Every structure is written in structure tokens, then in C-alpha cells.
Coordinates of N, CA and C in Angstrom, one line a residue:
X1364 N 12.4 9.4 3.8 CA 11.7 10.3 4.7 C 10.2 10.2 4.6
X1365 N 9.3 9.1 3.9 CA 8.4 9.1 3.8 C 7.9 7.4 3.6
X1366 N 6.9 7.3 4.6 CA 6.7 5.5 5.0 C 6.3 4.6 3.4
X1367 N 5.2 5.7 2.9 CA 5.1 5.6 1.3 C 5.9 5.0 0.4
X1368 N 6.7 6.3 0.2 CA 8.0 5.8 -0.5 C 8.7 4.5 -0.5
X1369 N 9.0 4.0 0.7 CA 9.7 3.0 1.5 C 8.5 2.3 0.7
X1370 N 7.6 2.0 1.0 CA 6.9 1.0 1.0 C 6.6 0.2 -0.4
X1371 N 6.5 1.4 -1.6 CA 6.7 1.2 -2.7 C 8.1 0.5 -3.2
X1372 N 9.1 1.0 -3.0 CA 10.8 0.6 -2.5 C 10.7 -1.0 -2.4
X1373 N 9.9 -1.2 -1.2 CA 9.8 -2.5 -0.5 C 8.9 -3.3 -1.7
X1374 N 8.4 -3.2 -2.2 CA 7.4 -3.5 -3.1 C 8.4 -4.1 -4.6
X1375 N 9.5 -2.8 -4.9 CA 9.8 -3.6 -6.1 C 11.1 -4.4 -5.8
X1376 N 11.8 -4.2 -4.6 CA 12.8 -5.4 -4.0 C 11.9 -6.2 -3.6
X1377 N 11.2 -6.9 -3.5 CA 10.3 -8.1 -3.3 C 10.3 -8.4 -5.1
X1378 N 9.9 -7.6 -5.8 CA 9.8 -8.5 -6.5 C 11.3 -8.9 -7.5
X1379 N 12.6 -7.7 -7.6 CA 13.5 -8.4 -7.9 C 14.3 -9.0 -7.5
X1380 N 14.2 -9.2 -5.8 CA 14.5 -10.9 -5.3 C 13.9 -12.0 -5.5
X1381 N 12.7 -11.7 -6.2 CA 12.4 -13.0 -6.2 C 12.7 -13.5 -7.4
X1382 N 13.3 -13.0 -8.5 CA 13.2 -13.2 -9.5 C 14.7 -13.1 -9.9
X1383 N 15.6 -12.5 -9.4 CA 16.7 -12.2 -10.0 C 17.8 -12.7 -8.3
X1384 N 18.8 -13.9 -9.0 CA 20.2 -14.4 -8.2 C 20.7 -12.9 -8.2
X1385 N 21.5 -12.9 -9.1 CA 22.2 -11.3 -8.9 C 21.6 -10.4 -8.0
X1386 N 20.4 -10.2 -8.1 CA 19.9 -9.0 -6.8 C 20.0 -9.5 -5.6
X1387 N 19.6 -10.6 -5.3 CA 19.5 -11.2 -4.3 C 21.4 -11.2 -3.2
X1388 N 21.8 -11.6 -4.5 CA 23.3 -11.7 -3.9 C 23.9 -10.1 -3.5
X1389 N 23.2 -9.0 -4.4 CA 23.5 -7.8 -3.8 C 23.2 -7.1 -2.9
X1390 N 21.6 -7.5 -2.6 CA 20.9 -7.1 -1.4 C 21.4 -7.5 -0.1
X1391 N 21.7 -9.2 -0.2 CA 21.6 -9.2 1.1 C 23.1 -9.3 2.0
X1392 N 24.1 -8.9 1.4 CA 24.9 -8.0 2.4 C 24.5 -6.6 3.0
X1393 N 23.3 -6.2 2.5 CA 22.8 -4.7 2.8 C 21.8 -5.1 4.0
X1394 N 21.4 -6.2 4.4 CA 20.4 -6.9 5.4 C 19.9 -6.1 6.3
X1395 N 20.8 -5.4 6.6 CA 20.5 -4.7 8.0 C 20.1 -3.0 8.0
X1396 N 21.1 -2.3 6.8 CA 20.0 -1.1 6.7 C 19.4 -1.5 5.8
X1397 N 18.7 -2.3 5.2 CA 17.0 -2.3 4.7 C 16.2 -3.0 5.8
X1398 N 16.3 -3.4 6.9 CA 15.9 -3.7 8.3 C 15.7 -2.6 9.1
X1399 N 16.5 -1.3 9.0 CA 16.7 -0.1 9.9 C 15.2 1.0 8.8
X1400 N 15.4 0.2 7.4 CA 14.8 1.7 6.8 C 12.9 0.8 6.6
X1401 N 12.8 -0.5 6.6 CA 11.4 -0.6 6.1 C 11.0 -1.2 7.6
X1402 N 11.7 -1.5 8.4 CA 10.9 -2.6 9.9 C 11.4 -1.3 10.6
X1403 N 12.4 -0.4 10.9 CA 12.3 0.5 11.7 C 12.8 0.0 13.3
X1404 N 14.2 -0.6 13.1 CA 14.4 -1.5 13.6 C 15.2 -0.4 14.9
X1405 N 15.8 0.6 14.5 CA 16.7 1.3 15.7 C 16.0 2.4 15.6
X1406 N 15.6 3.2 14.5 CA 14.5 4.5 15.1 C 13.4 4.6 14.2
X1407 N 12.4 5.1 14.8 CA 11.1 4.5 14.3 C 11.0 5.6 12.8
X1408 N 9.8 4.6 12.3 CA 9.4 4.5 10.9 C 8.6 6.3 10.4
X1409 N 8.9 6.8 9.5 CA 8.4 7.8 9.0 C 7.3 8.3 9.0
X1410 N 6.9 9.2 9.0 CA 5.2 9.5 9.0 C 4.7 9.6 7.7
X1411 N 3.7 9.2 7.2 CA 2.4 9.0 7.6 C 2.4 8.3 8.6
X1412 N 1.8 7.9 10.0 CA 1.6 6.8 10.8 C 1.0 5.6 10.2
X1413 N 0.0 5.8 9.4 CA -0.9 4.5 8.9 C -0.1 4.0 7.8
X1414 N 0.9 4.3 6.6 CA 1.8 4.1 5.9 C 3.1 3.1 6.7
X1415 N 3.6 4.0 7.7 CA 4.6 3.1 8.8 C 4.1 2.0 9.2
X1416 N 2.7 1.8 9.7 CA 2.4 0.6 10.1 C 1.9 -0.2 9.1
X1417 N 1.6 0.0 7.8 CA 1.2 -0.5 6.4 C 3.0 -1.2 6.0
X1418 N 3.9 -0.2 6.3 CA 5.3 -0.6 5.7 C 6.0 -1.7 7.0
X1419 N 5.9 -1.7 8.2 CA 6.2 -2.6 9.0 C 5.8 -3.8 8.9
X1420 N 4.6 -3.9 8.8 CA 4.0 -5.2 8.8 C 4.6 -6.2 7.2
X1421 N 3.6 -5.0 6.3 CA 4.3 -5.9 5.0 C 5.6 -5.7 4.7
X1422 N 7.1 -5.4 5.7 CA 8.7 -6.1 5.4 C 8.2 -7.0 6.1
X1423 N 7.7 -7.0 7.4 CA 7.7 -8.3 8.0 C 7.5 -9.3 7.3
X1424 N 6.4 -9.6 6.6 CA 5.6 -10.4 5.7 C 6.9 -10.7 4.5
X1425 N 7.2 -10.0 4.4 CA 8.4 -10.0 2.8 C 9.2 -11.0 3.3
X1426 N 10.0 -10.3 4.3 CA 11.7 -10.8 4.8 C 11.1 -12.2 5.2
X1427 N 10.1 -12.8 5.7 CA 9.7 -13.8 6.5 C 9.6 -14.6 5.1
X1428 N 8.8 -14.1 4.1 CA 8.9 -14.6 3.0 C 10.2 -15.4 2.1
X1429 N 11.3 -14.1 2.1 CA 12.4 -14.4 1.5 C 13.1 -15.3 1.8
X1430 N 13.0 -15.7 3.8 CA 13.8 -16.5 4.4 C 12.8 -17.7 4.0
X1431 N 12.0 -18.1 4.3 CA 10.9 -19.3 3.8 C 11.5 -19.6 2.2
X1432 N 11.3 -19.0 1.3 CA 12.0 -19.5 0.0 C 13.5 -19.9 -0.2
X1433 N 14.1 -18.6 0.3 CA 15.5 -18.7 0.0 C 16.3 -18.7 0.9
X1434 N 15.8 -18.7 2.0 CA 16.5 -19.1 3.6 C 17.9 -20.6 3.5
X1435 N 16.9 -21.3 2.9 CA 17.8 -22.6 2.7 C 19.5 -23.1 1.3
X1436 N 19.7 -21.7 0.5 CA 20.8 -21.1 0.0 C 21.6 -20.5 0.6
X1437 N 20.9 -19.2 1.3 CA 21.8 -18.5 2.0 C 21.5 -18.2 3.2
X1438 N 23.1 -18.6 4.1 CA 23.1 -18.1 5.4 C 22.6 -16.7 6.0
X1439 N 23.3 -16.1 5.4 CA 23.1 -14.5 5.8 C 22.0 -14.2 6.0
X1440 N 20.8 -14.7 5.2 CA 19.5 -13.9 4.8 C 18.7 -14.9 6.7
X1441 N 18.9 -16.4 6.5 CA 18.6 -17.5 7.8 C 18.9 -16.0 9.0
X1442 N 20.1 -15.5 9.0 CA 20.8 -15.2 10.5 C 20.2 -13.6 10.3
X1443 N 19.9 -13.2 9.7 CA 19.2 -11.7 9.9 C 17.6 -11.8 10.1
X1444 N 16.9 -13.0 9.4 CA 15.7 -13.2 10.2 C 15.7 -13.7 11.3
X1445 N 16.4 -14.3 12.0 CA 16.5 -14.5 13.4 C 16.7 -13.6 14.2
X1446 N 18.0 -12.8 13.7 CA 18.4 -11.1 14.3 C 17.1 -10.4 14.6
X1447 N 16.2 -10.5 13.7 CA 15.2 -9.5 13.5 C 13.9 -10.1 13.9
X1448 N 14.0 -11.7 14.2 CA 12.6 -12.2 15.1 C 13.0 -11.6 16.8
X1449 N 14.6 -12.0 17.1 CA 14.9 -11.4 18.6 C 14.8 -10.7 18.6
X1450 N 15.4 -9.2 17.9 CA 15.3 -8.0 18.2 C 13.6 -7.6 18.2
X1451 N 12.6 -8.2 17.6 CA 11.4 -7.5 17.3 C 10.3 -8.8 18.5
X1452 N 10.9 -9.0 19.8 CA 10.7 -10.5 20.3 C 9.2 -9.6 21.3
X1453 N 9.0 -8.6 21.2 CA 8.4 -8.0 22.1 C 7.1 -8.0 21.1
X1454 N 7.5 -7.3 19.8 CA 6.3 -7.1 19.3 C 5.9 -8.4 18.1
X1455 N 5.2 -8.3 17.1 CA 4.2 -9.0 16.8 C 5.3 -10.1 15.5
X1456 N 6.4 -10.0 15.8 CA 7.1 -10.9 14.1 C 6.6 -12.1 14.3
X1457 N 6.6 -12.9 15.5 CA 6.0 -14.9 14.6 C 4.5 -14.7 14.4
X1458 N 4.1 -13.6 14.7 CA 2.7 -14.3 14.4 C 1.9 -13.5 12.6
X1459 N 2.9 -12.4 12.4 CA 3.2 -11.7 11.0 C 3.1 -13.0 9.8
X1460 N 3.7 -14.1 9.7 CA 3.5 -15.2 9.2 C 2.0 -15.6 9.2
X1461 N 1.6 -16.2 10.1 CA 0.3 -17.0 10.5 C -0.9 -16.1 9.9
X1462 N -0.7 -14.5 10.4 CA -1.9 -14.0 10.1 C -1.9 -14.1 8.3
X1463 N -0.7 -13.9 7.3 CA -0.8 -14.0 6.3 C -1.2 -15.2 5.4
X1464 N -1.1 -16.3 6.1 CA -1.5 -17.4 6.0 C -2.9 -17.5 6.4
X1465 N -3.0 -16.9 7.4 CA -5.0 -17.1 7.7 C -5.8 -16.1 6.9
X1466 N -4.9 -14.9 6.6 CA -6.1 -14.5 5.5 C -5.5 -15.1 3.8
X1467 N -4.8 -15.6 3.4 CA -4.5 -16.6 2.0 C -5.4 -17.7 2.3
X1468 N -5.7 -18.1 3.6 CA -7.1 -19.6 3.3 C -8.5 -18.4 3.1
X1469 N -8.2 -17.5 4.1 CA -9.8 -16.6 4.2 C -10.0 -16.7 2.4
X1470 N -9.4 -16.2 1.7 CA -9.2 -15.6 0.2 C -9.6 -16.7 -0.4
X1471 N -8.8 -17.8 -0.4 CA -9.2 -20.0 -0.9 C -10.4 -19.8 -0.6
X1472 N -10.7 -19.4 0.4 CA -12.2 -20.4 0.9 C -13.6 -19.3 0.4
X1473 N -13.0 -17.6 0.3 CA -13.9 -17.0 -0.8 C -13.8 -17.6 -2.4
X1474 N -12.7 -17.7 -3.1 CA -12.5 -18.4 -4.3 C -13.0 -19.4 -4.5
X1475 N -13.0 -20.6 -4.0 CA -13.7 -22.0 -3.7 C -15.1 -21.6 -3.5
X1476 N -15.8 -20.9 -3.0 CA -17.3 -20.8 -2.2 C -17.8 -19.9 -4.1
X1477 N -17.2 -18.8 -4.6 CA -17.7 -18.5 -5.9 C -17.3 -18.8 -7.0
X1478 N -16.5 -19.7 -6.7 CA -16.2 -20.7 -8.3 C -17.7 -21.7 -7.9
X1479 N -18.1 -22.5 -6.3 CA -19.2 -23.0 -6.5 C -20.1 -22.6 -7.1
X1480 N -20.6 -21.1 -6.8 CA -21.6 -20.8 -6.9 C -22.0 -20.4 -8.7
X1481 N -20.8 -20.3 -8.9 CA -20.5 -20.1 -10.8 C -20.9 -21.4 -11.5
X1482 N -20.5 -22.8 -10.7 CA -20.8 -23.4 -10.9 C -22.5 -24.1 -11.0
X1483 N -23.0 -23.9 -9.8 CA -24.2 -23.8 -9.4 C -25.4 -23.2 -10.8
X1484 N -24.4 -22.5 -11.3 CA -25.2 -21.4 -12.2 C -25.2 -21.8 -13.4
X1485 N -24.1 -22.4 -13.9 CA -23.9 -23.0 -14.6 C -24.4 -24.3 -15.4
X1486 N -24.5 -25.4 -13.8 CA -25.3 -26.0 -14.3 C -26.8 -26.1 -14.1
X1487 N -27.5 -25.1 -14.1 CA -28.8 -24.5 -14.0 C -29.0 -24.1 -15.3
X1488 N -28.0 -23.5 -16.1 CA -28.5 -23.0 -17.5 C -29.0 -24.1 -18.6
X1489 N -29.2 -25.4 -18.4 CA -29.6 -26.4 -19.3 C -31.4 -26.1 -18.9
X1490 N -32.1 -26.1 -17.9 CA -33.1 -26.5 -17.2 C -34.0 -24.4 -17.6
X1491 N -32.9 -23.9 -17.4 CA -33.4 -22.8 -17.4 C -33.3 -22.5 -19.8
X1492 N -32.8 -22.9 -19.7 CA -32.4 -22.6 -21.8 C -33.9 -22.7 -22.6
X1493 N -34.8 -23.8 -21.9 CA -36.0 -23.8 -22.9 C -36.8 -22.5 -22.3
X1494 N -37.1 -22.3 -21.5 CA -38.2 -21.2 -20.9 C -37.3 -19.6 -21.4
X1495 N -35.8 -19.6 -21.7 CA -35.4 -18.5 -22.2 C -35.7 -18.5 -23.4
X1496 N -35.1 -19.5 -24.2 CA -35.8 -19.6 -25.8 C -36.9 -19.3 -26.5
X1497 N -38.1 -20.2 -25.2 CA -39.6 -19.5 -25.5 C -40.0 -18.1 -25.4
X1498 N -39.1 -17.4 -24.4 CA -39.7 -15.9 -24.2 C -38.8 -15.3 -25.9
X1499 N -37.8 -15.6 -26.2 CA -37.4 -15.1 -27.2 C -37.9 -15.2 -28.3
X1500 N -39.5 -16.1 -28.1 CA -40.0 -16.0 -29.5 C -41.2 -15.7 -29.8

């Protein structure tokens, strides 16, 4: 009854499918009411409004996930993300992927740009060591 809740929910079944065969094999005969309760697939998602749309997006992001990893073991999980690319064909599911992927380079290309700059700094501290040493004496 609350987008929150769900979302948290969605949070720790992400992480014991990822990690645990047995959950996996439990869950996903349930495919479709955890489709109805975190994507809001037959009636819409709970209020908070900004939580619902926090919780839609990131199952999107998950399930898209789960099928990308473990899509190629199990059928069921392949034929419910398809079910759930058609059924959602109006609004935003292929491109729920891409944006997660364009901000995971955004994130590389901040990481990469301040490990340089760490570096940068780094190798400065030889040139800069004698003029420290002198003030310290």
C-alpha cells in the first residue's frame, strides 16, 4: 500500500536473485504479481507519486537486469520480460536500459577524470616535498 515499501521489497529481491538459485527458482513462477505490485502493470502504483515513479523505473531497471544475466537459464523470466516490454510498448521500457547504461559511463568518465586528477597530484608531490620540508624547518 505504499510505493516505499515496495521499493525497498524490490531492493532486497534484487539482491537475493542475484545471489541465491533457490530464490530465483521461487520467484519466478510469481513473475507476474511482482510485475502487477513493483511496475504497476494492471492498476497503478501507490502513492507517494515520486516513490511510484522512483519504484517503476528502478523494477524496470532490475527485471531488464535479471533477464540480461539470467535470461539465458530460464525461459520463464526471457517470456515475462517480453510480456512486460509489449505490455509497457507505449511507455518508456527499451530505453530504461540505455539510460542506465548512459549514466554507468556518465559515473566511468567522473571516476576516470578524478582518479586523473589524484594522480596529477600525486605526481606533483616529489617537486613540491623540498619547498614543504624547508617551511617545516
Amino acid at each position: 500500500r505504499h510505493s516505499q515499501k515496495r521499493l525497498r521489497a524490490l531492493l532486497i529481491l534484487d539482491v537475493l536473485f542475484q545471489r541465491s538459485k533457490l530464490f530465483r527458482g521461487l520467484l519466478i513462477p510469481k513473475l507476474e504479481a511482482l510485475f502487477e505490485l513493483v511496475v504497476g502493470l494492471n492498476n497503478p502504483l501507490p502513492p507517494p507519486k515520486e516513490s511510484a515513479r522512483t519504484l517503476h523505473k528502478r523494477s524496470l531497471e532490475v527485471i531488464e537486469m535479471w533477464n540480461r544475466d539470467f535470461g539465458q537459464y530460464n525461459r520463464q523470466l526471457i517470456l515475462g520480460c517480453r510480456f512486460l516490454k509489449l505490455s509497457l510498448q507505449r511507455q518508456r521500457f527499451p530505453t530504461v536500459v540505455e539510460e542506465a547504461s548512459r549514466e554507468e559511463r556518465q559515473r566511468a568518465a567522473q571516476d576516470a577524470r578524478s582518479q586523473e586528477l589524484m594522480h596529477e597530484k600525486f605526481l606533483a608531490i616529489p617537486d613540491e616535498l623540498p619547498e614543504a620540508a624547508a617551511d617545516l624547518r
